[in-house]
mmCIF file of C-alpha atoms in Angstrom:
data_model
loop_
_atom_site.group_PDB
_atom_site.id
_atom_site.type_symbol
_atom_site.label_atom_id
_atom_site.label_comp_id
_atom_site.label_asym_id
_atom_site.label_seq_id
_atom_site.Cartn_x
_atom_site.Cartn_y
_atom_site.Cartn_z
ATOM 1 C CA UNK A 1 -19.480 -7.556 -30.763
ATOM 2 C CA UNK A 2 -15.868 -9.198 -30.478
ATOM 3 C CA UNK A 3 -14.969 -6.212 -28.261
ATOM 4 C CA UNK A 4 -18.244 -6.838 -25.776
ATOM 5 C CA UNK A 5 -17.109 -10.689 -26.065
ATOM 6 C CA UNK A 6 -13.354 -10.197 -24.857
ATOM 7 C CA UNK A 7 -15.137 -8.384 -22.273
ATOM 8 C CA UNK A 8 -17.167 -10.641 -21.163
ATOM 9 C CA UNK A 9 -14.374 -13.423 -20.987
ATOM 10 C CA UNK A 10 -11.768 -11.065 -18.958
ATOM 11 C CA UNK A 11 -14.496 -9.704 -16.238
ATOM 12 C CA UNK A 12 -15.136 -13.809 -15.683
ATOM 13 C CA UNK A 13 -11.617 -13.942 -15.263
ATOM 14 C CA UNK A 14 -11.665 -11.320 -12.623
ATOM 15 C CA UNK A 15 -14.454 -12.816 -10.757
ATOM 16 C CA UNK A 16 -13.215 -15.896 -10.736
ATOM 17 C CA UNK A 17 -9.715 -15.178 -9.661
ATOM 18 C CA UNK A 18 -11.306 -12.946 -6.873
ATOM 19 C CA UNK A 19 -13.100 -16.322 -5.063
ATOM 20 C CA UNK A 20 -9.878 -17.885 -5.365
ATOM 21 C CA UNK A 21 -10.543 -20.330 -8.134
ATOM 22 C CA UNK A 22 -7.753 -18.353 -10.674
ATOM 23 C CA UNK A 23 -4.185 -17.022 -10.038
ATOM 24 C CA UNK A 24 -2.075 -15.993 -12.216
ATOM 25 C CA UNK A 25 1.518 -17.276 -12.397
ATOM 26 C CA UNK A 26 4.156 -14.355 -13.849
ATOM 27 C CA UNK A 27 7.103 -15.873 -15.672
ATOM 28 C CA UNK A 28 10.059 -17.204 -14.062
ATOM 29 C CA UNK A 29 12.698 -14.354 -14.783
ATOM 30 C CA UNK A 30 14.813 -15.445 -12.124
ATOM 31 C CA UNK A 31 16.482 -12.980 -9.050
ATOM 32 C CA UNK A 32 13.990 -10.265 -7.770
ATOM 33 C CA UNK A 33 12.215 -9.424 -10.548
ATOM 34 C CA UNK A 34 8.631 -9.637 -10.323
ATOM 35 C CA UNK A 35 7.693 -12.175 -12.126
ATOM 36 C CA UNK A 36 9.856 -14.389 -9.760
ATOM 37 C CA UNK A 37 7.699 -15.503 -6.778
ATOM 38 C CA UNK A 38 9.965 -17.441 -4.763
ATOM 39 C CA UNK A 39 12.765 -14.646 -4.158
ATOM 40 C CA UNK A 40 10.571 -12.117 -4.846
ATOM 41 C CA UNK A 41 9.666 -10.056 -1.308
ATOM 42 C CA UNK A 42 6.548 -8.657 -2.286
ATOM 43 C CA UNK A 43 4.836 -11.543 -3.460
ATOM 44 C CA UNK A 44 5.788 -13.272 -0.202
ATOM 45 C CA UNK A 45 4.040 -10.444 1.849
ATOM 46 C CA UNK A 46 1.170 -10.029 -0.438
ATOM 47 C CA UNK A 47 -0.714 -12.499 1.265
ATOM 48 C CA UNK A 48 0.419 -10.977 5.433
ATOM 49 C CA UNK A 49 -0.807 -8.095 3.864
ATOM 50 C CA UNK A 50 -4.342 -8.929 3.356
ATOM 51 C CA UNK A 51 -4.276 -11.320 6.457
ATOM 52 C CA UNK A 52 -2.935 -8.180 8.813
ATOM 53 C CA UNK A 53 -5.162 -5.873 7.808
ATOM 54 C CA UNK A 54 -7.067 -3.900 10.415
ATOM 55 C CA UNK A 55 -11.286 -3.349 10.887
ATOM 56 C CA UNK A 56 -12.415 0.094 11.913
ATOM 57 C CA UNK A 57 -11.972 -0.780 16.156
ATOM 58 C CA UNK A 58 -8.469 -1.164 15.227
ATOM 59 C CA UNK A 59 -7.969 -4.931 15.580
ATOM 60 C CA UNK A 60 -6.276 -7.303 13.040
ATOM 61 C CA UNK A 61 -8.905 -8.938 11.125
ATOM 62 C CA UNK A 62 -6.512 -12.209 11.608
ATOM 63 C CA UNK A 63 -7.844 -12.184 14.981
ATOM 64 C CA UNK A 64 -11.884 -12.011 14.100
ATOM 65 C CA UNK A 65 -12.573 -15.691 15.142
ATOM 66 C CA UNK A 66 -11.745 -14.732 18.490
ATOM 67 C CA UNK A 67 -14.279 -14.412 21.217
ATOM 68 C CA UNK A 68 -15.176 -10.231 21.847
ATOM 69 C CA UNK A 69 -14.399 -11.152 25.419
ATOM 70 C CA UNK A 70 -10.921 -11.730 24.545
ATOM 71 C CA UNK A 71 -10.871 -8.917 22.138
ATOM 72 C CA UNK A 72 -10.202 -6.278 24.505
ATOM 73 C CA UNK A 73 -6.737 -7.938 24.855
ATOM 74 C CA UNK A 74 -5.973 -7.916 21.901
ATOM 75 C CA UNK A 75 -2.511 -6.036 20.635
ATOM 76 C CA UNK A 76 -2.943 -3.170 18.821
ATOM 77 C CA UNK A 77 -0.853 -0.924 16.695
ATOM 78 C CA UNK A 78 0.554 1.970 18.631
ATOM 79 C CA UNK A 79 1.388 5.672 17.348
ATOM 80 C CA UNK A 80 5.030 6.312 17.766
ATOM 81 C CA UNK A 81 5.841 9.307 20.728
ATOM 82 C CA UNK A 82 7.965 10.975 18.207
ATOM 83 C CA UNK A 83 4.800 11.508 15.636
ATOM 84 C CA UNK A 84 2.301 12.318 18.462
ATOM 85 C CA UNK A 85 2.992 15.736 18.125
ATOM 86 C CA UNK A 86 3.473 16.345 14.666
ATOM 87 C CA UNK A 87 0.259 13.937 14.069
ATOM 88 C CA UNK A 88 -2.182 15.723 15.996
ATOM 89 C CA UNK A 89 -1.272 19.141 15.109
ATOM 90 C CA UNK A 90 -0.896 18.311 11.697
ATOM 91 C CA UNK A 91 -5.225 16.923 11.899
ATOM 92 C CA UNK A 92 -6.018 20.006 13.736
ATOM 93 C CA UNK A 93 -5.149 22.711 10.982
ATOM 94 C CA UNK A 94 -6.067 19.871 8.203
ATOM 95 C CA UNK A 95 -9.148 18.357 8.953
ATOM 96 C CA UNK A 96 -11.306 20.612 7.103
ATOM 97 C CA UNK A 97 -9.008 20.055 4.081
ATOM 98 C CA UNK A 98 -9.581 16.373 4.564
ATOM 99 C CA UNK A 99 -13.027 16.410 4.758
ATOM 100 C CA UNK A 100 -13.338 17.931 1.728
ATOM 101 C CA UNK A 101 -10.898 16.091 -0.428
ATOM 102 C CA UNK A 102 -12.706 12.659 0.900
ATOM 103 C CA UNK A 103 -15.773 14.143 -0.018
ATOM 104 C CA UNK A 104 -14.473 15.046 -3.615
ATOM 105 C CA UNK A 105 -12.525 12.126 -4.124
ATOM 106 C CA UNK A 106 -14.494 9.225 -3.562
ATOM 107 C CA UNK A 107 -14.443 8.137 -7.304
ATOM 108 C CA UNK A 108 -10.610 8.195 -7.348
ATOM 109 C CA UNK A 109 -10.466 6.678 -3.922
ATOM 110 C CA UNK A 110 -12.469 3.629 -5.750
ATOM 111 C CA UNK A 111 -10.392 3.374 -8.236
ATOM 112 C CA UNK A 112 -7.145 3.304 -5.965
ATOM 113 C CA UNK A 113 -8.816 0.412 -3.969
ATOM 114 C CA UNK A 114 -9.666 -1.883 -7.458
ATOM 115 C CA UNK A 115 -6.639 -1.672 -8.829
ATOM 116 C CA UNK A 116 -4.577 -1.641 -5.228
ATOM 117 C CA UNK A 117 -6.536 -4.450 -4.214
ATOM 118 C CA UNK A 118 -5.898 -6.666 -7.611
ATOM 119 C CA UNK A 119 -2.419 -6.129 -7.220
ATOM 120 C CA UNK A 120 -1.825 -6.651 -3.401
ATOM 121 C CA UNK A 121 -1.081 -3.244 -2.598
ATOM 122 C CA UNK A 122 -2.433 -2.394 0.910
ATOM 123 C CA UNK A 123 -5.293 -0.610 0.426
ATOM 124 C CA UNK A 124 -4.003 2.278 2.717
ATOM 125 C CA UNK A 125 -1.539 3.452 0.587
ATOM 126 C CA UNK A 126 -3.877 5.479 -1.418
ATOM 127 C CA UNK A 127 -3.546 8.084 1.072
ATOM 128 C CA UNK A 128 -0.508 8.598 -0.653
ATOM 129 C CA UNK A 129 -2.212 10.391 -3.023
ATOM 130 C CA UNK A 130 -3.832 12.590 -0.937
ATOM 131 C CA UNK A 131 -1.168 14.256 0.200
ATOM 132 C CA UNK A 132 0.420 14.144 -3.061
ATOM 133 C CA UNK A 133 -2.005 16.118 -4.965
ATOM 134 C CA UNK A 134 -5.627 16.162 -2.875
ATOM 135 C CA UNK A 135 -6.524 13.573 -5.097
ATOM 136 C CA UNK A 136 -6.977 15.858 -8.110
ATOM 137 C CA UNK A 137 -6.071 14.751 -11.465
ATOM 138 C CA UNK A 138 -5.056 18.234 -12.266
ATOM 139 C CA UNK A 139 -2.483 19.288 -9.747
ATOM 140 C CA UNK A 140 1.073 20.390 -10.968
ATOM 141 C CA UNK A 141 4.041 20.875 -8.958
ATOM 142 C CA UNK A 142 6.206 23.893 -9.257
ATOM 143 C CA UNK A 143 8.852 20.970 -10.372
ATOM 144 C CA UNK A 144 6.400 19.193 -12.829
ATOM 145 C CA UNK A 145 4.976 16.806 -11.272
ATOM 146 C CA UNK A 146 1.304 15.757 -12.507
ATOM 147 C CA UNK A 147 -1.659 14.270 -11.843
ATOM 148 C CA UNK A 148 -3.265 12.222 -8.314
ATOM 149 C CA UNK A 149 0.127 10.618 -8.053
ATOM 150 C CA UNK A 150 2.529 13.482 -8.488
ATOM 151 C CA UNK A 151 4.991 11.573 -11.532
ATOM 152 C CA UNK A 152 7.671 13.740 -12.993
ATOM 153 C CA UNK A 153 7.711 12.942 -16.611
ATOM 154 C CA UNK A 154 10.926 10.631 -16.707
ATOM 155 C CA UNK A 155 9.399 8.247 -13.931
ATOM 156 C CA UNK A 156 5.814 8.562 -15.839
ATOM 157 C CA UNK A 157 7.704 7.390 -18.941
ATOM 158 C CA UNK A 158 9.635 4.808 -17.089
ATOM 159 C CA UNK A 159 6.755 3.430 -15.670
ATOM 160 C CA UNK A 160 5.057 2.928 -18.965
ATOM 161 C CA UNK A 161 3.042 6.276 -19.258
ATOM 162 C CA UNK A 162 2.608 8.446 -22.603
ATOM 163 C CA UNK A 163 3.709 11.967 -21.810
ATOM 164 C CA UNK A 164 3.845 14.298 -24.888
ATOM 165 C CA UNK A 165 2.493 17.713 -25.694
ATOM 166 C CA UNK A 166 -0.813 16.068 -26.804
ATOM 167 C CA UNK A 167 -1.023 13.185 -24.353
ATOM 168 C CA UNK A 168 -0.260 13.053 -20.629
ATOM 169 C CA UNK A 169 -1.891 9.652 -18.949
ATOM 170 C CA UNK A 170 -0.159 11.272 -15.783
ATOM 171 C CA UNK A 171 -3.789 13.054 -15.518
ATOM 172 C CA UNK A 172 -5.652 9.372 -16.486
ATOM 173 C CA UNK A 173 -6.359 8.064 -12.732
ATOM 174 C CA UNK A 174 -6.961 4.455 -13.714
ATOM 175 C CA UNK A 175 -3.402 4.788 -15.815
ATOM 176 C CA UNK A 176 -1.684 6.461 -12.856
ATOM 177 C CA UNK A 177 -2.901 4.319 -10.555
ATOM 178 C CA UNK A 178 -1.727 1.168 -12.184
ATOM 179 C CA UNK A 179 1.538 3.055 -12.833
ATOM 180 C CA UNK A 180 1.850 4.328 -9.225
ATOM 181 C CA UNK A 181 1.435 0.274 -8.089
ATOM 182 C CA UNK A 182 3.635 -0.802 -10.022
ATOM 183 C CA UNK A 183 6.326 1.906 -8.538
ATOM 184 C CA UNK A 184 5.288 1.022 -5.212
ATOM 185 C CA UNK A 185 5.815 -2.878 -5.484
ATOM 186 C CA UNK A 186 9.138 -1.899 -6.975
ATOM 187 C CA UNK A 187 10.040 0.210 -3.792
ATOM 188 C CA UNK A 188 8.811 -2.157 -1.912
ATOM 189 C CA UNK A 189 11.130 -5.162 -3.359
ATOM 190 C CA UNK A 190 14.243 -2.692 -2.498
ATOM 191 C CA UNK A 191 13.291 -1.863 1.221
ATOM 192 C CA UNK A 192 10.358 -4.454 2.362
ATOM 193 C CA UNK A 193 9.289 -1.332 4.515
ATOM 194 C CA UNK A 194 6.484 0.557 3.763
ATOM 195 C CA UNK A 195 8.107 3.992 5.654
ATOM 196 C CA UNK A 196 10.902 3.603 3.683
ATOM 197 C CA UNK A 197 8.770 3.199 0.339
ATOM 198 C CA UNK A 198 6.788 5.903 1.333
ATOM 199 C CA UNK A 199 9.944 7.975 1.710
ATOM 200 C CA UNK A 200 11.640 6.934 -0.972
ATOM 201 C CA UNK A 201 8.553 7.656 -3.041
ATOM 202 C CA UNK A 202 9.097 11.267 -2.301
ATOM 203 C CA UNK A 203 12.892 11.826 -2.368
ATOM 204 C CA UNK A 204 13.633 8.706 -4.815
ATOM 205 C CA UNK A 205 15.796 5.630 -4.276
ATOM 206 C CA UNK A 206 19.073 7.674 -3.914
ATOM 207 C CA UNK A 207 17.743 9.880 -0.747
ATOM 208 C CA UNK A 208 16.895 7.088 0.996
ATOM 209 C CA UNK A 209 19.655 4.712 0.334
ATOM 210 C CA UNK A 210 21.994 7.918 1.321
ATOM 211 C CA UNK A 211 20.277 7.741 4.463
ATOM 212 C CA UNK A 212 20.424 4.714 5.587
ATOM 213 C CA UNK A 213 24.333 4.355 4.917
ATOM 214 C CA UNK A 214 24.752 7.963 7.389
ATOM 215 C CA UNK A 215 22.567 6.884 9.979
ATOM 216 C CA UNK A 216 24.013 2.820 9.706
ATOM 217 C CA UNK A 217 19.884 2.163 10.138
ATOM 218 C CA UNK A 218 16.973 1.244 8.083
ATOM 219 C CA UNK A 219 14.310 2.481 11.170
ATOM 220 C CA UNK A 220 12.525 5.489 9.610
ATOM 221 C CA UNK A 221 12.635 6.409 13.196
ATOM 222 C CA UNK A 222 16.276 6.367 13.346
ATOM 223 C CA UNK A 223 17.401 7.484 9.795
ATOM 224 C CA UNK A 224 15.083 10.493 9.618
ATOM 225 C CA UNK A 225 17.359 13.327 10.204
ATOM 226 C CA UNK A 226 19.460 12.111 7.382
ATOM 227 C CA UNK A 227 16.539 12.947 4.802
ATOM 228 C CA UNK A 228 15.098 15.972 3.489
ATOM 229 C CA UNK A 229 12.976 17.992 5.454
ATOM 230 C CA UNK A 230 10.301 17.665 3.074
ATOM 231 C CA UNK A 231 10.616 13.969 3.261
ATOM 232 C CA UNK A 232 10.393 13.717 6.606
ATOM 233 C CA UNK A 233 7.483 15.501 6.898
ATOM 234 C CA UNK A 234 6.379 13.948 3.512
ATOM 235 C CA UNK A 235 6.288 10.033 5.335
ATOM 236 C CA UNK A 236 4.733 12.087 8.647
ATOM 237 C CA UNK A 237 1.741 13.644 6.812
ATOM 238 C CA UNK A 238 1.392 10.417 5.250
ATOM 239 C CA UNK A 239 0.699 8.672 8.708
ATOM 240 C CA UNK A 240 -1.142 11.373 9.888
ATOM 241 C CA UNK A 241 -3.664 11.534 7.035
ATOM 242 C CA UNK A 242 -3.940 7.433 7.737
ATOM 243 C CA UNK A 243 -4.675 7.865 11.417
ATOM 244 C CA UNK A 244 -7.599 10.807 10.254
ATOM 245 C CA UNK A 245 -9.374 8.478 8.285
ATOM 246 C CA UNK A 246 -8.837 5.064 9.620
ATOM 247 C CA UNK A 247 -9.088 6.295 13.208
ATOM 248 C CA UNK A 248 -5.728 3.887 13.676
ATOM 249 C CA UNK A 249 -2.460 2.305 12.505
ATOM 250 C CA UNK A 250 -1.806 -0.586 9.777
ATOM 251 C CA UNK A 251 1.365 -2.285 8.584
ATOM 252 C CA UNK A 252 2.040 0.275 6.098
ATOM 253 C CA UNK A 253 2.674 2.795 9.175
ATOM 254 C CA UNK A 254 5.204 0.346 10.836
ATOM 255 C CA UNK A 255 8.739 -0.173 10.337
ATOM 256 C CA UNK A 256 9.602 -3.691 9.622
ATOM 257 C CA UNK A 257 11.067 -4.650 12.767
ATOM 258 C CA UNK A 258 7.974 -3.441 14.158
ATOM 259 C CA UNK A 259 5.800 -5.371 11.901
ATOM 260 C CA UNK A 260 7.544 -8.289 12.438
ATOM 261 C CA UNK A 261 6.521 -7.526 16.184
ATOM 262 C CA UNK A 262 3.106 -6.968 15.437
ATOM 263 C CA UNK A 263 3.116 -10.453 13.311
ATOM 264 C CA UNK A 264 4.457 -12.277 16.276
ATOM 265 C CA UNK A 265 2.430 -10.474 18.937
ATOM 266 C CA UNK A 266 -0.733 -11.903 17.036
ATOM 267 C CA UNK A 267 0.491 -15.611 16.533
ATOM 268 C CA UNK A 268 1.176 -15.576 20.481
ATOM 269 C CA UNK A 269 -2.453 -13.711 20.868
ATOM 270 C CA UNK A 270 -4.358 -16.026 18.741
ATOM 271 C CA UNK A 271 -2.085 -19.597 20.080
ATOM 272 C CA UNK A 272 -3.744 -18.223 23.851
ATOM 273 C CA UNK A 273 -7.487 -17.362 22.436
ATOM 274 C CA UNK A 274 -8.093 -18.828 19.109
ATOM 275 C CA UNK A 275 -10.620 -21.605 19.048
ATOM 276 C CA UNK A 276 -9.268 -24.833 19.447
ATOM 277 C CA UNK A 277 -10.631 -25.485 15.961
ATOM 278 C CA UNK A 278 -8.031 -22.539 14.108
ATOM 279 C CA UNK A 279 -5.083 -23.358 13.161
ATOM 280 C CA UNK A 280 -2.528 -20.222 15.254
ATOM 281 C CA UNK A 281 -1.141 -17.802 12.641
ATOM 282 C CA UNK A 282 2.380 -18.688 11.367
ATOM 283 C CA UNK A 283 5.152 -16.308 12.635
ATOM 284 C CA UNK A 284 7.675 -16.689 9.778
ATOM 285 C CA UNK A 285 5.193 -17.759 6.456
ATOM 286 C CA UNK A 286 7.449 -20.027 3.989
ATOM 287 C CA UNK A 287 8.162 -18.070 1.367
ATOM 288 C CA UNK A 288 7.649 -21.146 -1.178
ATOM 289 C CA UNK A 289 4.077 -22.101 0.697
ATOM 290 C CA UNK A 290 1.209 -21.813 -1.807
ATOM 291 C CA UNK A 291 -0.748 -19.047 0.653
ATOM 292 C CA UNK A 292 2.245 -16.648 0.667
ATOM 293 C CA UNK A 293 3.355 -16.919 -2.819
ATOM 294 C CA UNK A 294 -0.341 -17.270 -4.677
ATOM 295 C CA UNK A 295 -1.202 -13.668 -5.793
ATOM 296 C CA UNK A 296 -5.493 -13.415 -6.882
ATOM 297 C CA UNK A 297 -5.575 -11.656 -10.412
ATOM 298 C CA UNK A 298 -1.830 -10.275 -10.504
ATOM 299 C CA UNK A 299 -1.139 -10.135 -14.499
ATOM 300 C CA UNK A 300 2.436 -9.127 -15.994
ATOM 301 C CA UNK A 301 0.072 -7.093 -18.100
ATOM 302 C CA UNK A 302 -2.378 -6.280 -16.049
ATOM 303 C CA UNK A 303 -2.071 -2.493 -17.378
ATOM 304 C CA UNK A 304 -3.767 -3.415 -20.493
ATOM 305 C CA UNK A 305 -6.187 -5.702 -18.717
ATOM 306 C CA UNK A 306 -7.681 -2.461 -16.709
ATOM 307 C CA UNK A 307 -7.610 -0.727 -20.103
ATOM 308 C CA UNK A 308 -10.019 -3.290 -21.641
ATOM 309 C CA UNK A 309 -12.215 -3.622 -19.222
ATOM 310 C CA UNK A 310 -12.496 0.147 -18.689
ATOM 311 C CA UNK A 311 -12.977 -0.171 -22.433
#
């Protein structure tokens, strides 16, 4: 009864955080921890995140008060020249594969968008997983790696995982997936660019920090020959298998100076078209502002929240 009560009280939480009536303030730690809003980079994105994100014609949803005369006009995301290749070979001798593991994966997929979505993850980034393991809780790397997110043991364990003989939450997809957010905000608070995450995610921190300091970038575009092969092709793949199923480009498939373009290519869009009525879309958000700092149901433990609801 207590347990069906607790329950009750956290899933009223949820809901009510998720019309905007709760959030959640993490401690103060100071610096760029996580719990510290105002310095912190991801928590001041969160919210261009969600505003940036993009319907199935392609268009920012920040622009869906806009007339459809206009729409036609509107800027759009463009595929790099140096992926067009690569990206449409690459859908050619996978699309089968991709079918399937949609098809197959749908329950993981919904589980990558909850717990993404509660922690202001874009949503897209669960095609990481697909290319990591085909969304299947039971691949294994030749190196070790395990589960839909591909941990080696240490990170599993460093990312608050049990891995033992008898227990391996690598294989737990709701555990994973939480743990695998968590990594990703932290990548994200190094680079505050999602190729470079993405990148990073595959080689580790150390690849892609060696990188930039050879190449005296941090472009993906510009760095890449300073990476592994298999990363490179690792953060390709990944924007392929976006493009397959979302028919386009988001944020997490830019570079930062080329989100930053897309940002202000919108705010000079909507200042032309937007209804008199809309307030234009700010170009450089204030950090401290309430919209950019305000994260909907983000909990410091938010790992055992999933666990008792799942519960």
């Amino acid at each position: 009864m207590l347990k069906k009560l607790w329950k009750v009280f956290f899933m009223t939480l949820l809901l009510l955080a998720g019309n905007g009536v709760l959030a959640f303030a993490a401690p103060n730690k100071g610096g760029n921890e996580p719990g510290h809003r105002a310095t912190n980079p991801f928590y001041r994105d969160t919210a261009l995140f969600r505003t940036h994100a993009f319907d199935i014609q392609g268009v920012c949803i920040c622009m869906e008060d806009v007339s459809e005369d206009h729409l036609p006009k509107a800027p759009r995301i463009q595929l790099r020249k140096e992926a067009e290749d690569f990206i449409e070979d690459y859908i050619k001798e996978n699309r089968y594969m991709m079918d399937k593991i949609m098809l197959n994966g749908k329950q993981s997929l919904t589980t990558i968008d909850r717990i993404f979505g509660a922690r202001g993850i874009p949503l897209e980034l669960k095609y990481l997983a697909v290319i990591e393991s085909k969304l299947k809780p039971s691949a294994v790397s030749a190196v070790g790696a395990a589960g839909i997110w591909q941990f080696m043991p240490g990170t599993a364990r460093g990312l608050g995982l049990k891995v033992s003989g008898k227990v391996d939450e690598r294989r737990n997809n709701l555990k994973s997936t939480l743990a695998a957010a968590k990594y990703l905000e932290r990548l994200y608070l190094i680079y505050e660019d999602w190729l470079l995450v993405v990148a990073a995610y595959n080689c580790g921190p150390g690849g892609v920090d060696k990188a930039i300091k050879s190449s005296g970038s941090r472009d993906f575009w510009k760095l890449q020959r300073f990476l592994p092969r298999e990363t490179r092709l690792h953060v390709k793949k990944f924007i392929s298998t976006h493009y397959y199923y979302e028919n386009h480009g988001s944020l997490v498939t830019l570079t930062r100076e080329e989100t930053q373009s897309h940002i202000k290519a919108a705010a000079s869009f909507l200042a032309k078209y937007q209804p008199e009525e809309q307030s234009p879309l700010p170009t450089d958000p204030d950090p401290d502002s309430t919209v950019h700092t305000r994260i909907t149901a983000i909990l410091q433990d938010q790992d055992q929240f999933w666990v008792l609801l799942k519960k």
